[in-house]
Amino acid sequence: MENTIIKTRVVGVDISLERTTYAIVDIRGNIIASEHMETLTYGSSNEYVTTLCERIIELVSNNGGYDTIRSVGVSAPSANFITGCIENAPNLPWKGVIPLAALMRDQLGLAVGVANDAHATAQGERAYGSAHGMKDFIVLNLGFGVGSCFFSNGREHQGMSGNAGEFGHTCINEQGRACTCGKTGCLESYVSHRGIVLTAQEVMAESDKPSLMRSLERLSPRTIFECCEQGDELAIETYRRTGHVLGVALANYASVVNPEAIILAGGISQAGHWLLDPMKETFEKHVFGGIRGKTKIFASTLDNRTRDVLGASAVAWDVKEYSLFK
Amino acid sequence: MENTIIKTRVVGVDISLERTTYAIVDIRGNIIASEHMETLTYGSSNEYVTTLCERIIELVSNNGGYDTIRSVGVSAPSANFITGCIENAPNLPWKGVIPLAALMRDQLGLAVGVANDAHATAQGERAYGSAHGMKDFIVLNLGFGVGSCFFSNGREHQGMSGNAGEFGHTCINEQGRACTCGKTGCLESYVSHRGIVLTAQEVMAESDKPSLMRSLERLSPRTIFECCEQGDELAIETYRRTGHVLGVALANYASVVNPEAIILAGGISQAGHWLLDPMKETFEKHVFGGIRGKTKIFASTLDNRTRDVLGASAVAWDVKEYSLFK
Amino acid sequence: MENTIIKTRVVGVDISLERTTYAIVDIRGNIIASEHMETLTYGSSNEYVTTLCERIIELVSNNGGYDTIRSVGVSAPSANFITGCIENAPNLPWKGVIPLAALMRDQLGLAVGVANDAHATAQGERAYGSAHGMKDFIVLNLGFGVGSCFFSNGREHQGMSGNAGEFGHTCINEQGRACTCGKTGCLESYVSHRGIVLTAQEVMAESDKPSLMRSLERLSPRTIFECCEQGDELAIETYRRTGHVLGVALANYASVVNPEAIILAGGISQAGHWLLDPMKETFEKHVFGGIRGKTKIFASTLDNRTRDVLGASAVAWDVKEYSLFK
Amino acid sequence: MENTIIKTRVVGVDISLERTTYAIVDIRGNIIASEHMETLTYGSSNEYVTTLCERIIELVSNNGGYDTIRSVGVSAPSANFITGCIENAPNLPWKGVIPLAALMRDQLGLAVGVANDAHATAQGERAYGSAHGMKDFIVLNLGFGVGSCFFSNGREHQGMSGNAGEFGHTCINEQGRACTCGKTGCLESYVSHRGIVLTAQEVMAESDKPSLMRSLERLSPRTIFECCEQGDELAIETYRRTGHVLGVALANYASVVNPEAIILAGGISQAGHWLLDPMKETFEKHVFGGIRGKTKIFASTLDNRTRDVLGASAVAWDVKEYSLFK
């Protein structure tokens, strides 16, 4: 009698602007093998997907073979789990709607699930990180944009059309900064790579105090953070304002969701207490009184380099197994 | 062999400041019998609960008897389904935490579930109203306060401690009005009985235009609405501002929840298009671009007088059956 | 600003061998209009579906119009909610797999959900019948076959491929009767129209006692039941044996599912206590000791003629709204 | 601002007759530290629980400390997750109902969840084993008894009172063997340590063929298995009959549940193909035709020694965090 082959691994793919990482990950989140390639050097999304699939096939062939792989999960900007598509990603060169899951499934012969980066991060935090065991929590992804995802009673909240969690485009100030999305006053205009740099410039313009930031060749969340670490007053003020804005917005988010925890991931969350302390202070001041002091807020403890493929691998486990050959 | 008695009715209780309504409701939402009593004339919460239970027992005895009643559901301000308690209700005379479900269960010998008014309304809309068949939707309760409840993939989102949905205490303007909750700029300071009256006063003070509102003996959402109906410019402006504020806040809410619909209930929602038109216009302008034009927004179609006991009855069906006698 | 049209009705379609009933049903289970047509007089499934859709369109046009209809639910033998197909129905003339939901959706321009009769009955019992408010329960459909459906924590259990609940084809006696499905000893060979008649014949053959059954022109569950009502010993023995077999099988079912209730629907359940009393006695003897005496068992209290379209209408509310025109 | 302490470990406790194992397990299923003690040498359940808690506290103190432990999960015979109690365990010396979760929580100051061994095994298979990513599956625990647990749409099916899965006490032959539970013909009388030995004795009595089993000092599933490995015809027949009985019962189970997989764990599953081959053959013959050939059946691939504490640790993640000190 033929034996059932138990598939104990998945492929997790993290698509970000800087590069695409694809890895074989086992049930417990061990990364068996991992490689990366460019994201932006391909002429079309089709060319990119074809190359990516060839690379994945090669990686799998060299590391245990196809029979060990259950499915594939992809974390990508503006990806939608319900439709399987990347939908009008503002930061990617591929315009319109790209049926990424279908394209990859056809080339790989395996089930493929896609999710935007915040949703993938949340799945990873639940499977392998600090949200393990939590039923209701929010994960924020702070980087070039502000993504979020929350879980409701143990399940990812996806919303009617898979678009839930667009926290970055909530309005925090109607008369505020112009957002790249065309709206005004979006949270993302303040709490993002671009937003923090703008705030730093505002802070410097408003004051004639000396600042290490004034002599920086390039302002970035990281260089501003380094100024904070050296005690630079205006850099600290920059993160204070950022934390304050985020604190108000998160208090509103938490007042409607009532999460056990809010977990911050992404490059900007690495600013640590310079961001988190003012954020928490404002949060507690503004959150609904009945839950004041009851929400855990902290930065992700997963390793930065592996978080994204781990999250993508968690998405892979969430799709139904499928094979061309049975 | 003894027969199983099928219990096809529940008791729904709506506790509001003006009065308490208790009714026998069947599976399909037919109100078999209904009565009401005062809410605020009792010296203590115990006295109130005892009277309420005696009245319920009498109503049930006169209308089919105890054997027909499966359970009891209560809609009350600041009630928490998870704990079964009214928790620090700002508008009720009973301070602190009142274990309403336990008190009533002991006196009635039946399972009792409690929910705050917005959650009860949402359950009612799902069971018998326009949210029937929807998996993800938001219900707002606009009255003396602003309550909300949303469903996630077909289940009520309760949050970690049952406090989800406190939309009324999200901050829409840090430098805004003082809220009765002690915070500043809460939505409830603008979109509530009190908030609309304040806005009307502001509108009149800012302008020297004539207005029917100036000669009103008592400003209230209703009287202001009536002025709108007569074409009063400042009254219309009052609701326009109210709708605008609500539109921004709802756009933020919808951007994270991605609901199929937003349903408005409660006294203030009766202002109709004077409120809804500016609200929708602002909503569509501010909501995340990916879902623009895709969210249904409308006022509840359930009858005002029965909505609350229907909602409470839906809560009753959500608790496990329990009987002292088996 | 355009108004949202709230759709408060669905179409429920019950396809059975004898006839097809289609009705407009509102949220609370009121049947607004109902008609029926032949099921078996059409040359092909396509012809049948086309006629059915034309009839539905006409019914809807005459009763409120298309704008009031949210979706369509169909109860059909061997239908699968997940695939939307009728799959190899042994009793229908249409062989193979018929994509009923897709065919009807294309002709009606509305979302269509299909479910087999037991699943539709269970949905109806939950929405409008005695299972309302229950989280875990089993519904049996006893007629020409034996269908079942159970709910797990408030949701219909569908199984991996939508085939869950095939209780009729569980083996109760390896050396037992040949089943029409090709297997041996299926429950359906004993507890079904055909099975009960076979049992009656066996009972008569084993005994030389007089019996009203001996002079019946046509043995059927109904005529045998009528003999029971007149005190006929062998007819009573027929139902006793049937109830016994069903009792053992149900005890096994309940031991793994631990339901709050088992609800019996379908023609054969109308035999009442002649079937239920021996069934319950055997059930309690064989069920797992830890839940003995704790499972409610009773016949459906929904009206026989409306149960099936009500169940189909409940399926309609379970599919996502869809319209060709938006 | 104080830091949130992220608790990344739980304690898993496996209570079996032979011994009690308690271990610290991290999110990914790594066993940080593990110890064991006797189960049956204590005068009362209280004495046992007190010793167990003291041991756990010591283990935790020596391995990272209390602050790292989120909660505790216990796998125990006849334990019920919903009530937190061991309920009338036939094989344990402690009679009646023991509120194990409450007793341990009071002594440990941590949230404690309990589950019977089959439910804990299923949780472990889902978290760290071959059921990872599956929504609908059955896990069998074959040892001194026959336990089972199934998942419905990604959630453990517990039933109304937490008693679901009592597959061992389903009746497979009304005239069959007396079960230790007082009933007749239970599956557990055939497919268990005791049952297999009885079958071996029957097989030997029916035949005068020579057999290695005849000269065994002690018949047990393991010694009979060893005879199979040496080609002993009667030993093979013993497992063939066992597999056949199990195959019929599982076919019935799968016909109502429609699982993606059936996973066998426990000592008896180690008989490998001697049990599984006849079992699968019978299974496919008896299962509902619509799912024939579509159910994966295999033995657990988790390590025998760690499976049980892993399963218990998975239960620990399923309870809400709780601490005496906040």
PDB file of N, CA, C and O in Angstrom, chain A residues 154-208:
ATOM      1  N   GLY A 154      -8.702  35.146  17.452  1.00  0.00           N
ATOM      2  CA  GLY A 154      -7.823  34.084  16.955  1.00  0.00           C
ATOM      3  C   GLY A 154      -7.728  33.985  15.448  1.00  0.00           C
ATOM      4  O   GLY A 154      -6.991  33.144  14.937  1.00  0.00           O
ATOM      5  N   ARG A 155      -8.475  34.818  14.731  1.00  0.00           N
ATOM      6  CA  ARG A 155      -8.401  34.761  13.272  1.00  0.00           C
ATOM      7  C   ARG A 155      -8.036  36.132  12.717  1.00  0.00           C
ATOM      8  O   ARG A 155      -8.484  37.149  13.224  1.00  0.00           O
ATOM      9  N   GLU A 156      -7.263  36.117  11.655  1.00  0.00           N
ATOM     10  CA  GLU A 156      -6.893  37.372  11.017  1.00  0.00           C
ATOM     11  C   GLU A 156      -8.138  38.060  10.505  1.00  0.00           C
ATOM     12  O   GLU A 156      -8.977  37.450   9.836  1.00  0.00           O
ATOM     13  N   HIS A 157      -8.278  39.335  10.813  1.00  0.00           N
ATOM     14  CA  HIS A 157      -9.393  40.083  10.270  1.00  0.00           C
ATOM     15  C   HIS A 157      -9.021  40.560   8.875  1.00  0.00           C
ATOM     16  O   HIS A 157      -8.074  41.314   8.705  1.00  0.00           O
ATOM     17  N   GLN A 158      -9.774  40.131   7.888  1.00  0.00           N
ATOM     18  CA  GLN A 158      -9.442  40.493   6.510  1.00  0.00           C
ATOM     19  C   GLN A 158     -10.377  41.543   5.934  1.00  0.00           C
ATOM     20  O   GLN A 158     -10.021  42.238   4.996  1.00  0.00           O
ATOM     21  N   GLY A 159     -11.559  41.646   6.509  1.00  0.00           N
ATOM     22  CA  GLY A 159     -12.538  42.590   5.970  1.00  0.00           C
ATOM     23  C   GLY A 159     -13.250  42.005   4.770  1.00  0.00           C
ATOM     24  O   GLY A 159     -12.921  40.918   4.299  1.00  0.00           O
ATOM     25  N   MET A 160     -14.250  42.740   4.282  1.00  0.00           N
ATOM     26  CA  MET A 160     -15.086  42.213   3.215  1.00  0.00           C
ATOM     27  C   MET A 160     -14.290  41.825   1.987  1.00  0.00           C
ATOM     28  O   MET A 160     -14.517  40.790   1.388  1.00  0.00           O
ATOM     29  N   SER A 161     -13.327  42.666   1.588  1.00  0.00           N
ATOM     30  CA  SER A 161     -12.617  42.403   0.337  1.00  0.00           C
ATOM     31  C   SER A 161     -11.116  42.203   0.540  1.00  0.00           C
ATOM     32  O   SER A 161     -10.343  42.323  -0.398  1.00  0.00           O
ATOM     33  N   GLY A 162     -10.721  41.890   1.776  1.00  0.00           N
ATOM     34  CA  GLY A 162      -9.301  41.630   2.024  1.00  0.00           C
ATOM     35  C   GLY A 162      -8.472  42.888   2.197  1.00  0.00           C
ATOM     36  O   GLY A 162      -7.242  42.825   2.230  1.00  0.00           O
ATOM     37  N   ASN A 163      -9.119  44.037   2.339  1.00  0.00           N
ATOM     38  CA  ASN A 163      -8.386  45.300   2.418  1.00  0.00           C
ATOM     39  C   ASN A 163      -8.263  45.854   3.830  1.00  0.00           C
ATOM     40  O   ASN A 163      -7.870  47.010   4.006  1.00  0.00           O
ATOM     41  N   ALA A 164      -8.607  45.086   4.834  1.00  0.00           N
ATOM     42  CA  ALA A 164      -8.580  45.601   6.201  1.00  0.00           C
ATOM     43  C   ALA A 164      -7.161  45.972   6.625  1.00  0.00           C
ATOM     44  O   ALA A 164      -6.176  45.456   6.099  1.00  0.00           O
ATOM     45  N   GLY A 165      -7.072  46.872   7.591  1.00  0.00           N
ATOM     46  CA  GLY A 165      -5.787  47.195   8.194  1.00  0.00           C
ATOM     47  C   GLY A 165      -5.087  48.405   7.618  1.00  0.00           C
ATOM     48  O   GLY A 165      -3.933  48.666   7.951  1.00  0.00           O
ATOM     49  N   GLU A 166      -5.756  49.179   6.769  1.00  0.00           N
ATOM     50  CA  GLU A 166      -5.066  50.317   6.128  1.00  0.00           C
ATOM     51  C   GLU A 166      -4.954  51.501   7.085  1.00  0.00           C
ATOM     52  O   GLU A 166      -5.417  52.612   6.816  1.00  0.00           O
ATOM     53  N   PHE A 167      -4.273  51.243   8.154  1.00  0.00           N
ATOM     54  CA  PHE A 167      -4.084  52.219   9.218  1.00  0.00           C
ATOM     55  C   PHE A 167      -3.257  53.416   8.726  1.00  0.00           C
ATOM     56  O   PHE A 167      -3.459  54.544   9.164  1.00  0.00           O
ATOM     57  N   GLY A 168      -2.344  53.165   7.831  1.00  0.00           N
ATOM     58  CA  GLY A 168      -1.467  54.225   7.336  1.00  0.00           C
ATOM     59  C   GLY A 168      -2.220  55.337   6.634  1.00  0.00           C
ATOM     60  O   GLY A 168      -1.754  56.476   6.554  1.00  0.00           O
ATOM     61  N   HIS A 169      -3.400  55.004   6.130  1.00  0.00           N
ATOM     62  CA  HIS A 169      -4.168  56.016   5.416  1.00  0.00           C
ATOM     63  C   HIS A 169      -5.387  56.473   6.211  1.00  0.00           C
ATOM     64  O   HIS A 169      -6.379  56.911   5.646  1.00  0.00           O
ATOM     65  N   THR A 170      -5.296  56.353   7.521  1.00  0.00           N
ATOM     66  CA  THR A 170      -6.300  57.022   8.346  1.00  0.00           C
ATOM     67  C   THR A 170      -5.841  58.464   8.527  1.00  0.00           C
ATOM     68  O   THR A 170      -4.649  58.752   8.592  1.00  0.00           O
ATOM     69  N   CYS A 171      -6.836  59.335   8.618  1.00  0.00           N
ATOM     70  CA  CYS A 171      -6.545  60.775   8.668  1.00  0.00           C
ATOM     71  C   CYS A 171      -6.296  61.204  10.105  1.00  0.00           C
ATOM     72  O   CYS A 171      -7.134  60.976  10.977  1.00  0.00           O
ATOM     73  N   ILE A 172      -5.162  61.824  10.344  1.00  0.00           N
ATOM     74  CA  ILE A 172      -4.939  62.313  11.700  1.00  0.00           C
ATOM     75  C   ILE A 172      -4.987  63.831  11.768  1.00  0.00           C
ATOM     76  O   ILE A 172      -4.941  64.414  12.841  1.00  0.00           O
ATOM     77  N   ASN A 173      -5.061  64.469  10.621  1.00  0.00           N
ATOM     78  CA  ASN A 173      -5.107  65.924  10.619  1.00  0.00           C
ATOM     79  C   ASN A 173      -5.590  66.370   9.248  1.00  0.00           C
ATOM     80  O   ASN A 173      -4.863  66.294   8.266  1.00  0.00           O
ATOM     81  N   GLU A 174      -6.827  66.834   9.224  1.00  0.00           N
ATOM     82  CA  GLU A 174      -7.415  67.193   7.927  1.00  0.00           C
ATOM     83  C   GLU A 174      -6.637  68.264   7.188  1.00  0.00           C
ATOM     84  O   GLU A 174      -6.684  68.337   5.970  1.00  0.00           O
ATOM     85  N   GLN A 175      -5.981  69.128   7.981  1.00  0.00           N
ATOM     86  CA  GLN A 175      -5.197  70.195   7.336  1.00  0.00           C
ATOM     87  C   GLN A 175      -3.714  69.818   7.266  1.00  0.00           C
ATOM     88  O   GLN A 175      -2.862  70.669   7.147  1.00  0.00           O
ATOM     89  N   GLY A 176      -3.436  68.548   7.347  1.00  0.00           N
ATOM     90  CA  GLY A 176      -2.051  68.104   7.477  1.00  0.00           C
ATOM     91  C   GLY A 176      -1.330  67.943   6.152  1.00  0.00           C
ATOM     92  O   GLY A 176      -1.725  68.502   5.123  1.00  0.00           O
ATOM     93  N   ARG A 177      -0.275  67.152   6.205  1.00  0.00           N
ATOM     94  CA  ARG A 177       0.598  66.984   5.056  1.00  0.00           C
ATOM     95  C   ARG A 177      -0.104  66.247   3.907  1.00  0.00           C
ATOM     96  O   ARG A 177      -0.972  65.409   4.129  1.00  0.00           O
ATOM     97  N   ALA A 178       0.327  66.541   2.718  1.00  0.00           N
ATOM     98  CA  ALA A 178      -0.161  65.810   1.555  1.00  0.00           C
ATOM     99  C   ALA A 178       0.467  64.416   1.564  1.00  0.00           C
ATOM    100  O   ALA A 178       1.668  64.271   1.775  1.00  0.00           O
ATOM    101  N   CYS A 179      -0.374  63.427   1.376  1.00  0.00           N
ATOM    102  CA  CYS A 179       0.129  62.047   1.355  1.00  0.00           C
ATOM    103  C   CYS A 179       0.363  61.623  -0.098  1.00  0.00           C
ATOM    104  O   CYS A 179      -0.251  62.168  -1.025  1.00  0.00           O
ATOM    105  N   THR A 180       1.253  60.654  -0.285  1.00  0.00           N
ATOM    106  CA  THR A 180       1.511  60.173  -1.644  1.00  0.00           C
ATOM    107  C   THR A 180       0.277  59.512  -2.243  1.00  0.00           C
ATOM    108  O   THR A 180       0.188  59.322  -3.455  1.00  0.00           O
ATOM    109  N   CYS A 181      -0.700  59.195  -1.400  1.00  0.00           N
ATOM    110  CA  CYS A 181      -1.907  58.532  -1.905  1.00  0.00           C
ATOM    111  C   CYS A 181      -2.888  59.545  -2.479  1.00  0.00           C
ATOM    112  O   CYS A 181      -3.942  59.169  -2.983  1.00  0.00           O
ATOM    113  N   GLY A 182      -2.580  60.833  -2.352  1.00  0.00           N
ATOM    114  CA  GLY A 182      -3.476  61.838  -2.887  1.00  0.00           C
ATOM    115  C   GLY A 182      -4.356  62.477  -1.824  1.00  0.00           C
ATOM    116  O   GLY A 182      -4.992  63.499  -2.073  1.00  0.00           O
ATOM    117  N   LYS A 183      -4.420  61.869  -0.648  1.00  0.00           N
ATOM    118  CA  LYS A 183      -5.221  62.440   0.422  1.00  0.00           C
ATOM    119  C   LYS A 183      -4.363  63.367   1.287  1.00  0.00           C
ATOM    120  O   LYS A 183      -3.176  63.553   1.039  1.00  0.00           O
ATOM    121  N   THR A 184      -4.998  63.910   2.285  1.00  0.00           N
ATOM    122  CA  THR A 184      -4.296  64.864   3.151  1.00  0.00           C
ATOM    123  C   THR A 184      -4.312  64.370   4.594  1.00  0.00           C
ATOM    124  O   THR A 184      -5.334  63.903   5.072  1.00  0.00           O
ATOM    125  N   GLY A 185      -3.163  64.483   5.267  1.00  0.00           N
ATOM    126  CA  GLY A 185      -3.133  64.214   6.695  1.00  0.00           C
ATOM    127  C   GLY A 185      -3.103  62.752   7.067  1.00  0.00           C
ATOM    128  O   GLY A 185      -3.379  62.399   8.217  1.00  0.00           O
ATOM    129  N   CYS A 186      -2.752  61.881   6.130  1.00  0.00           N
ATOM    130  CA  CYS A 186      -2.656  60.458   6.454  1.00  0.00           C
ATOM    131  C   CYS A 186      -1.555  60.219   7.488  1.00  0.00           C
ATOM    132  O   CYS A 186      -0.491  60.855   7.442  1.00  0.00           O
ATOM    133  N   LEU A 187      -1.793  59.258   8.368  1.00  0.00           N
ATOM    134  CA  LEU A 187      -0.794  58.869   9.363  1.00  0.00           C
ATOM    135  C   LEU A 187       0.554  58.600   8.698  1.00  0.00           C
ATOM    136  O   LEU A 187       1.614  58.951   9.223  1.00  0.00           O
ATOM    137  N   GLU A 188       0.498  57.973   7.536  1.00  0.00           N
ATOM    138  CA  GLU A 188       1.716  57.604   6.817  1.00  0.00           C
ATOM    139  C   GLU A 188       2.571  58.813   6.440  1.00  0.00           C
ATOM    140  O   GLU A 188       3.777  58.676   6.209  1.00  0.00           O
ATOM    141  N   SER A 189       1.952  59.988   6.386  1.00  0.00           N
ATOM    142  CA  SER A 189       2.728  61.193   6.077  1.00  0.00           C
ATOM    143  C   SER A 189       3.589  61.630   7.251  1.00  0.00           C
ATOM    144  O   SER A 189       4.424  62.531   7.116  1.00  0.00           O
ATOM    145  N   TYR A 190       3.336  61.036   8.406  1.00  0.00           N
ATOM    146  CA  TYR A 190       4.081  61.432   9.602  1.00  0.00           C
ATOM    147  C   TYR A 190       4.951  60.290  10.134  1.00  0.00           C
ATOM    148  O   TYR A 190       6.077  60.507  10.550  1.00  0.00           O
ATOM    149  N   VAL A 191       4.392  59.085  10.103  1.00  0.00           N
ATOM    150  CA  VAL A 191       5.081  57.964  10.749  1.00  0.00           C
ATOM    151  C   VAL A 191       5.572  56.999   9.675  1.00  0.00           C
ATOM    152  O   VAL A 191       5.041  55.911   9.499  1.00  0.00           O
ATOM    153  N   SER A 192       6.550  57.415   8.934  1.00  0.00           N
ATOM    154  CA  SER A 192       7.118  56.597   7.871  1.00  0.00           C
ATOM    155  C   SER A 192       8.491  57.179   7.610  1.00  0.00           C
ATOM    156  O   SER A 192       8.836  58.251   8.136  1.00  0.00           O
ATOM    157  N   HIS A 193       9.259  56.516   6.803  1.00  0.00           N
ATOM    158  CA  HIS A 193      10.586  56.998   6.428  1.00  0.00           C
ATOM    159  C   HIS A 193      10.494  58.466   5.989  1.00  0.00           C
ATOM    160  O   HIS A 193      11.123  59.358   6.570  1.00  0.00           O
ATOM    161  N   ARG A 194       9.646  58.708   5.013  1.00  0.00           N
ATOM    162  CA  ARG A 194       9.499  60.063   4.487  1.00  0.00           C
ATOM    163  C   ARG A 194       8.948  61.029   5.536  1.00  0.00           C
ATOM    164  O   ARG A 194       9.413  62.174   5.678  1.00  0.00           O
ATOM    165  N   GLY A 195       7.961  60.559   6.313  1.00  0.00           N
ATOM    166  CA  GLY A 195       7.311  61.423   7.296  1.00  0.00           C
ATOM    167  C   GLY A 195       8.268  61.869   8.393  1.00  0.00           C
ATOM    168  O   GLY A 195       8.253  63.031   8.825  1.00  0.00           O
ATOM    169  N   ILE A 196       9.115  60.979   8.838  1.00  0.00           N
ATOM    170  CA  ILE A 196      10.033  61.322   9.927  1.00  0.00           C
ATOM    171  C   ILE A 196      11.073  62.326   9.438  1.00  0.00           C
ATOM    172  O   ILE A 196      11.438  63.266  10.151  1.00  0.00           O
ATOM    173  N   VAL A 197      11.510  62.133   8.218  1.00  0.00           N
ATOM    174  CA  VAL A 197      12.464  63.095   7.661  1.00  0.00           C
ATOM    175  C   VAL A 197      11.829  64.483   7.561  1.00  0.00           C
ATOM    176  O   VAL A 197      12.435  65.501   7.936  1.00  0.00           O
ATOM    177  N   LEU A 198      10.580  64.528   7.109  1.00  0.00           N
ATOM    178  CA  LEU A 198       9.874  65.811   7.043  1.00  0.00           C
ATOM    179  C   LEU A 198       9.754  66.443   8.427  1.00  0.00           C
ATOM    180  O   LEU A 198       9.940  67.649   8.594  1.00  0.00           O
ATOM    181  N   THR A 199       9.439  65.627   9.407  1.00  0.00           N
ATOM    182  CA  THR A 199       9.304  66.154  10.765  1.00  0.00           C
ATOM    183  C   THR A 199      10.643  66.702  11.255  1.00  0.00           C
ATOM    184  O   THR A 199      10.700  67.770  11.886  1.00  0.00           O
ATOM    185  N   ALA A 200      11.707  65.982  10.952  1.00  0.00           N
ATOM    186  CA  ALA A 200      13.028  66.461  11.367  1.00  0.00           C
ATOM    187  C   ALA A 200      13.319  67.817  10.733  1.00  0.00           C
ATOM    188  O   ALA A 200      13.829  68.749  11.391  1.00  0.00           O
ATOM    189  N   GLN A 201      12.968  67.955   9.478  1.00  0.00           N
ATOM    190  CA  GLN A 201      13.194  69.237   8.803  1.00  0.00           C
ATOM    191  C   GLN A 201      12.362  70.346   9.434  1.00  0.00           C
ATOM    192  O   GLN A 201      12.832  71.464   9.650  1.00  0.00           O
ATOM    193  N   GLU A 202      11.108  70.019   9.778  1.00  0.00           N
ATOM    194  CA  GLU A 202      10.262  70.999  10.456  1.00  0.00           C
ATOM    195  C   GLU A 202      10.855  71.403  11.801  1.00  0.00           C
ATOM    196  O   GLU A 202      10.891  72.582  12.164  1.00  0.00           O
ATOM    197  N   VAL A 203      11.302  70.393  12.525  1.00  0.00           N
ATOM    198  CA  VAL A 203      11.861  70.656  13.856  1.00  0.00           C
ATOM    199  C   VAL A 203      13.088  71.568  13.739  1.00  0.00           C
ATOM    200  O   VAL A 203      13.245  72.537  14.496  1.00  0.00           O
ATOM    201  N   MET A 204      13.942  71.274  12.764  1.00  0.00           N
ATOM    202  CA  MET A 204      15.132  72.113  12.593  1.00  0.00           C
ATOM    203  C   MET A 204      14.759  73.525  12.160  1.00  0.00           C
ATOM    204  O   MET A 204      15.345  74.509  12.623  1.00  0.00           O
ATOM    205  N   ALA A 205      13.762  73.636  11.299  1.00  0.00           N
ATOM    206  CA  ALA A 205      13.377  74.950  10.801  1.00  0.00           C
ATOM    207  C   ALA A 205      12.768  75.816  11.896  1.00  0.00           C
ATOM    208  O   ALA A 205      12.925  77.039  11.917  1.00  0.00           O
ATOM    209  N   GLU A 206      12.063  75.163  12.806  1.00  0.00           N
ATOM    210  CA  GLU A 206      11.377  75.905  13.868  1.00  0.00           C
ATOM    211  C   GLU A 206      12.348  76.431  14.928  1.00  0.00           C
ATOM    212  O   GLU A 206      11.973  77.243  15.767  1.00  0.00           O
ATOM    213  N   SER A 207      13.538  75.900  14.957  1.00  0.00           N
ATOM    214  CA  SER A 207      14.431  76.182  16.075  1.00  0.00           C
ATOM    215  C   SER A 207      15.788  76.641  15.555  1.00  0.00           C
ATOM    216  O   SER A 207      16.166  76.347  14.419  1.00  0.00           O
ATOM    217  N   ASP A 208      16.506  77.388  16.356  1.00  0.00           N
ATOM    218  CA  ASP A 208      17.865  77.702  15.943  1.00  0.00           C
ATOM    219  C   ASP A 208      18.881  76.997  16.829  1.00  0.00           C
ATOM    220  O   ASP A 208      20.045  77.348  16.879  1.00  0.00           O
TER     221      ASP A 208
END
